[in-house]
CSV table of C-alpha atoms in Angstrom, one decimal:
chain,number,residue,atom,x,y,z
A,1,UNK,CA,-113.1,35.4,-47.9
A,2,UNK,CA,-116.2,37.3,-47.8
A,3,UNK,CA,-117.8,35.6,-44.5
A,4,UNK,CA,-115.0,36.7,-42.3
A,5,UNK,CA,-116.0,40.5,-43.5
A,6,UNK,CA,-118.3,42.2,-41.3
A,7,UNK,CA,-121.0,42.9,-44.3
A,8,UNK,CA,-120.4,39.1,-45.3
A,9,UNK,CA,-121.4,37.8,-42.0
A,10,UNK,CA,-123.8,40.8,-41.5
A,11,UNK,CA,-125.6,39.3,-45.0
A,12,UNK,CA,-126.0,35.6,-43.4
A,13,UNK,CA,-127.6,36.7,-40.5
A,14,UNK,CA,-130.0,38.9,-42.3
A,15,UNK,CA,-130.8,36.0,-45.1
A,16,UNK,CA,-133.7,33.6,-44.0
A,17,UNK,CA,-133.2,29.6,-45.0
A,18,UNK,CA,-135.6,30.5,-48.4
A,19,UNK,CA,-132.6,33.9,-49.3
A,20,UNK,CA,-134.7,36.3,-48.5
A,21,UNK,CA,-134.1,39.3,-46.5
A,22,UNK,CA,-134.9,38.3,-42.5
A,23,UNK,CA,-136.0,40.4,-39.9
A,24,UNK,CA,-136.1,43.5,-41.6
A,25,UNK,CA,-136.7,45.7,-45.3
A,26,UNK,CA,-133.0,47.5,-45.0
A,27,UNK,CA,-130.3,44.5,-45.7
A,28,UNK,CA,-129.0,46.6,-48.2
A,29,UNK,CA,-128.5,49.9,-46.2
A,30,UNK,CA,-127.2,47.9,-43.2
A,31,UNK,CA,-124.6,46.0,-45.2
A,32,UNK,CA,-124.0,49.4,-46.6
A,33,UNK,CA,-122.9,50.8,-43.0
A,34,UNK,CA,-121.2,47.0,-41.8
A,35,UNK,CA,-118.7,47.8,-45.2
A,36,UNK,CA,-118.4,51.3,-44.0
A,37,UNK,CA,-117.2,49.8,-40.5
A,38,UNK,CA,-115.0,47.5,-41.9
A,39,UNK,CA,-113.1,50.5,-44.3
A,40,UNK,CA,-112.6,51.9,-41.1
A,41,UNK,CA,-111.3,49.2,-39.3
A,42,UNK,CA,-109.1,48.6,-42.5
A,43,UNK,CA,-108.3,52.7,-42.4
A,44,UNK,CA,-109.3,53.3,-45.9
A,45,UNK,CA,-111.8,55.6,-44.7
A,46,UNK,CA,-113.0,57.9,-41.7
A,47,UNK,CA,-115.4,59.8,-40.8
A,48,UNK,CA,-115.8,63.8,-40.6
A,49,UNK,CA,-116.7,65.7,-37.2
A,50,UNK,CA,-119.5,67.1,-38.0
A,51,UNK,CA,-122.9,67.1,-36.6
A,52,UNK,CA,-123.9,64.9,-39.6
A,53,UNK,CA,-120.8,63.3,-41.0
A,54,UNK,CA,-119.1,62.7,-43.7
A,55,UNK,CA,-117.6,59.7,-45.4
A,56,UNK,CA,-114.1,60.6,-46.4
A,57,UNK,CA,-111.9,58.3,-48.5
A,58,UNK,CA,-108.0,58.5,-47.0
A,59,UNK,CA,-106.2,55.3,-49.1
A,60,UNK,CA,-107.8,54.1,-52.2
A,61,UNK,CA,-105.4,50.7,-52.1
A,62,UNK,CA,-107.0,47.6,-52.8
A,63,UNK,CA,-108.0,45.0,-50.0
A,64,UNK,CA,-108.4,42.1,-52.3
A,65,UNK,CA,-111.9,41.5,-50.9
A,66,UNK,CA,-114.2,41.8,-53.7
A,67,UNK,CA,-117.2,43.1,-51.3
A,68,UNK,CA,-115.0,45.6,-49.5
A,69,UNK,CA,-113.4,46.9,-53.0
A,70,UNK,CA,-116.5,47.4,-54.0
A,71,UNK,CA,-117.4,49.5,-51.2
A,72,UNK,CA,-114.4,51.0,-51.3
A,73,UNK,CA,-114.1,52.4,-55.4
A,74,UNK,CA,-117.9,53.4,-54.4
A,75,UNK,CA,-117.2,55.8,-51.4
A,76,UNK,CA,-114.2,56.9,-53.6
A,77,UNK,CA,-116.9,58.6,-56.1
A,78,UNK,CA,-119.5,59.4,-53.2
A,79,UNK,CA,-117.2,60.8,-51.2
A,80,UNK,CA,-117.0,63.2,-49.3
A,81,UNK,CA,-120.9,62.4,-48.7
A,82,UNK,CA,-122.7,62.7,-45.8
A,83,UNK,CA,-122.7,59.1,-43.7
A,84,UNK,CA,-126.9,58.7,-44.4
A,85,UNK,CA,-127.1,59.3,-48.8
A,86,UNK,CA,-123.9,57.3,-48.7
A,87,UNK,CA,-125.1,53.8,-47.6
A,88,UNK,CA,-128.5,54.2,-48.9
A,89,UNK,CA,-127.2,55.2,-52.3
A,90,UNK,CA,-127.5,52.3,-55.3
A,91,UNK,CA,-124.0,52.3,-55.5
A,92,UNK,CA,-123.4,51.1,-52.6
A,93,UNK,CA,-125.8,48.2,-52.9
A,94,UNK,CA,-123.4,45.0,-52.4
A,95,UNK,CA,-126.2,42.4,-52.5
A,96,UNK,CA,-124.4,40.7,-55.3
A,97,UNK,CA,-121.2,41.1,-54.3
A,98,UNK,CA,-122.0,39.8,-50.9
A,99,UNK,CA,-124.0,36.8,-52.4
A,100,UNK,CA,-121.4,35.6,-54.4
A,101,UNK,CA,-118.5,35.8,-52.1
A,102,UNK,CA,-121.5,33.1,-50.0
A,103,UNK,CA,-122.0,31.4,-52.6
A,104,UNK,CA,-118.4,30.8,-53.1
A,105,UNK,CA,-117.9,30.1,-49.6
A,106,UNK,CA,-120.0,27.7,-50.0
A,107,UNK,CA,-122.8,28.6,-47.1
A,108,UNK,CA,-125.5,30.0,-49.9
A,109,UNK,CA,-126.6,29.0,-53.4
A,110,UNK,CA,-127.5,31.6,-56.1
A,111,UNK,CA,-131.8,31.4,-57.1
A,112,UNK,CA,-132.6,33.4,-59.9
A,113,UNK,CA,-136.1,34.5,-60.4
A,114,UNK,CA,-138.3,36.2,-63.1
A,115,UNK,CA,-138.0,39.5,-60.8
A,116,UNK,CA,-135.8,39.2,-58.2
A,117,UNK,CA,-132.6,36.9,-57.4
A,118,UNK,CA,-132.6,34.8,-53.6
A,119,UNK,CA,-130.1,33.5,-51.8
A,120,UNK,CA,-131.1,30.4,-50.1
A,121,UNK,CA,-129.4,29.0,-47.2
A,122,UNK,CA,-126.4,25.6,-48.7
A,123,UNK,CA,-124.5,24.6,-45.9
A,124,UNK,CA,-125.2,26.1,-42.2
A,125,UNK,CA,-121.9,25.8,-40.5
A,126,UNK,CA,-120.7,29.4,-41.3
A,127,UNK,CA,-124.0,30.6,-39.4
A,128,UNK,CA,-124.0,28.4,-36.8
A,129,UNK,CA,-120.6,29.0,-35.6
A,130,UNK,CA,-121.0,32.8,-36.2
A,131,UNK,CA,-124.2,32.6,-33.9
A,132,UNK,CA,-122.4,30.8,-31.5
A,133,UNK,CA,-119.5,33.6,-31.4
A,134,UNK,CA,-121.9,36.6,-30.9
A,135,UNK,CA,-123.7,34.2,-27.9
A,136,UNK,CA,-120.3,34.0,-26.6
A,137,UNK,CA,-119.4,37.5,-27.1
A,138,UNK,CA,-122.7,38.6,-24.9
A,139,UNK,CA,-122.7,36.2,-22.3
A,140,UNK,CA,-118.4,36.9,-21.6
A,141,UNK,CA,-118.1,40.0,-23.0
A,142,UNK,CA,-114.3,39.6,-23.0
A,143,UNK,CA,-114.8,37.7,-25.4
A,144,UNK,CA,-115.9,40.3,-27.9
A,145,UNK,CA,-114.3,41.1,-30.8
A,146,UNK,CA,-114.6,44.7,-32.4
A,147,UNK,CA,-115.9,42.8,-35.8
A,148,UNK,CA,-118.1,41.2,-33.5
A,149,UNK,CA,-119.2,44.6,-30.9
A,150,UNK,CA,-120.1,46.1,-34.5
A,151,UNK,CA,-122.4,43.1,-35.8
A,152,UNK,CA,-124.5,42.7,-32.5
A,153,UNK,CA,-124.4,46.9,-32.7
A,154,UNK,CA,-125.8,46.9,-36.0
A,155,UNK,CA,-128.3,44.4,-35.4
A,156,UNK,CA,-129.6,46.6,-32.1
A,157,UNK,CA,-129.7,49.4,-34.2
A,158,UNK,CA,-132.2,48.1,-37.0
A,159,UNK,CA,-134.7,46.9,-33.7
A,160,UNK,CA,-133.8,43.0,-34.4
A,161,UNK,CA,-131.2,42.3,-32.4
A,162,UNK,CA,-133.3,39.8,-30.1
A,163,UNK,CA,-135.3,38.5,-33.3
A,164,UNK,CA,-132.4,37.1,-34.9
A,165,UNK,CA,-130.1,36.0,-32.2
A,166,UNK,CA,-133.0,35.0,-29.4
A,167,UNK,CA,-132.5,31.2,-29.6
A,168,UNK,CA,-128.2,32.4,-29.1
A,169,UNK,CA,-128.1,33.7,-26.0
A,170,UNK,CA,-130.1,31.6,-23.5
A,171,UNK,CA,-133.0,33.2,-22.8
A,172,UNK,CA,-132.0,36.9,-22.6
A,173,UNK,CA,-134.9,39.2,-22.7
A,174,UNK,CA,-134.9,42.3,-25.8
A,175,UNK,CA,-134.8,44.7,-23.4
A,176,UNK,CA,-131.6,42.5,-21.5
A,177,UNK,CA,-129.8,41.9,-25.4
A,178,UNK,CA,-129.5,45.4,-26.0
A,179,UNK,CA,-128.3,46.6,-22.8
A,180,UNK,CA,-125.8,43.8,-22.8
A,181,UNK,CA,-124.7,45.0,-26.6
A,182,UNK,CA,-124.4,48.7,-25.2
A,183,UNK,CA,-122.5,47.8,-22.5
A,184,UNK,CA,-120.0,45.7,-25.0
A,185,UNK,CA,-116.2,47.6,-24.5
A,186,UNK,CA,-113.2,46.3,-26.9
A,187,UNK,CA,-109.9,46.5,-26.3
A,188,UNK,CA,-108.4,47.1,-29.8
A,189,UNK,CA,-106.9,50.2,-30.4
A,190,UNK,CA,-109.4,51.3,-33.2
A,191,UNK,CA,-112.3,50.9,-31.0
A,192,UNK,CA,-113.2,54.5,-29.8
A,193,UNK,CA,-113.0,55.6,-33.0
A,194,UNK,CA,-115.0,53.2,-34.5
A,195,UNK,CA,-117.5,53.7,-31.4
A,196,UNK,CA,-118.0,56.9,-32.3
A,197,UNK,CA,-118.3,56.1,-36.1
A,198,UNK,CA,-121.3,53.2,-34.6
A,199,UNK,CA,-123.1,56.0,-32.7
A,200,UNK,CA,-123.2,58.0,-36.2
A,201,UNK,CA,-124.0,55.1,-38.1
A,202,UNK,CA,-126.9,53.8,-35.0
A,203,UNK,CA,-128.8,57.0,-35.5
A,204,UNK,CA,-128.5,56.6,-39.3
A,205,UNK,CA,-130.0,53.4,-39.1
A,206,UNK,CA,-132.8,53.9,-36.8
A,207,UNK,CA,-133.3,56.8,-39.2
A,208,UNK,CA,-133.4,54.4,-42.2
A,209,UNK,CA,-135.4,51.9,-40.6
A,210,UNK,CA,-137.9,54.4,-39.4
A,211,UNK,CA,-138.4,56.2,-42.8
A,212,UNK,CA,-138.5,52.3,-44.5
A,213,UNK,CA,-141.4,51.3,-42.1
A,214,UNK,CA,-142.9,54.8,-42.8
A,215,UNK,CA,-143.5,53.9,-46.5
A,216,UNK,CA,-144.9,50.6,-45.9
A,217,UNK,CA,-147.3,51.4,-43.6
């Protein structure tokens, strides 16, 4: 099911109650790096050394997860790209895939307009109990999963960490929410690499977010 994937949940909390994007112009790059994540967690794929890494593909075997087979047959033409073109490249835009696998799970509903397709909020009880986990996850960190460490590190990196989870976790300042986030540590045996894959991916997305703001302004 697409909501238990890190891009699926990722999506809901970056989806205001009309389906449009909330809190910030990159959904699509930062679902982009949350599938990335995932592939890793999954080892499909891994990431190079280098200073600027590299997205390499190591099993091309399906997961059965529409979003994250997506991702997956999209790094496998990409690849080996660096980490920054790869989830900012059109084919890796899952906002359909990711909508659908909602839709289907029945927390959005599908709005099709004369330029642009939304995703308005159906049924809330996916989001609420997924806002309720991350609250839990800062306030006891040992209560943090990876899946969760990575969401609550993606949010810090695009700057909206405390914008979208501010009414979660009882009061905490921005400055207080991201400390708290950097100071998350997992127990799971894929979690150093992963850390170091969310350091690399961190700096792409303040990068992204930077350059998106750039243009606007």
């Amino acid at each position: 099911m697409t909501t238990t994937t890190i891009p699926g949940e990722l999506f809901l909390l970056l989806t205001d109650d009309a389906g449009r994007q909330e809190a910030t112009s990159s959904r699509k790059e930062a679902v982009a790096a949350a599938a990335v994540a995932e592939l890793m967690l999954r080892e499909r794929v891994q990431l190079s050394e280098e200073k600027q890494p590299r997205v390499q593909v190591t099993d091309t075997s399906s997961t059965g997860i529409p979003v994250i087979d997506q991702a997956l047959g999209a790094l496998t033409e990409l690849a080996p790209g660096r980490l920054r073109s790869v989830i900012s490249h059109r084919w890796m835009d899952l906002t359909e895939v990711t909508g659908e696998g909602l839709v289907a799970a029945g927390a959005l509903r599908r709005k099709d307009g004369w330029f642009a397709t939304t995703w308005p909020a159906h049924d809330d009880t996916l989001e609420t109990g997924l806002r309720a986990r991350l609250g839990a996850a800062v306030a006891d960190p040992s209560k943090a999963s990876l899946q969760d460490a990575i969401l609550l590190e993606l949010l810090r990196a695009l700057g909206i960490a405390h914008r979208i989870l501010k009414d979660d976790v009882a009061g905490m300042s921005r400055r207080d929410l991201d400390r708290a986030i950097q100071g998350l540590a997992v127990d799971h045996p894929a979690a150093r690499a992963v850390k170091r894959a969310m350091d690399d991916m961190t700096a792409v997305m303040i990068a992204t977010t930077a350059a998106t703001t750039t243009v606007i302004t």
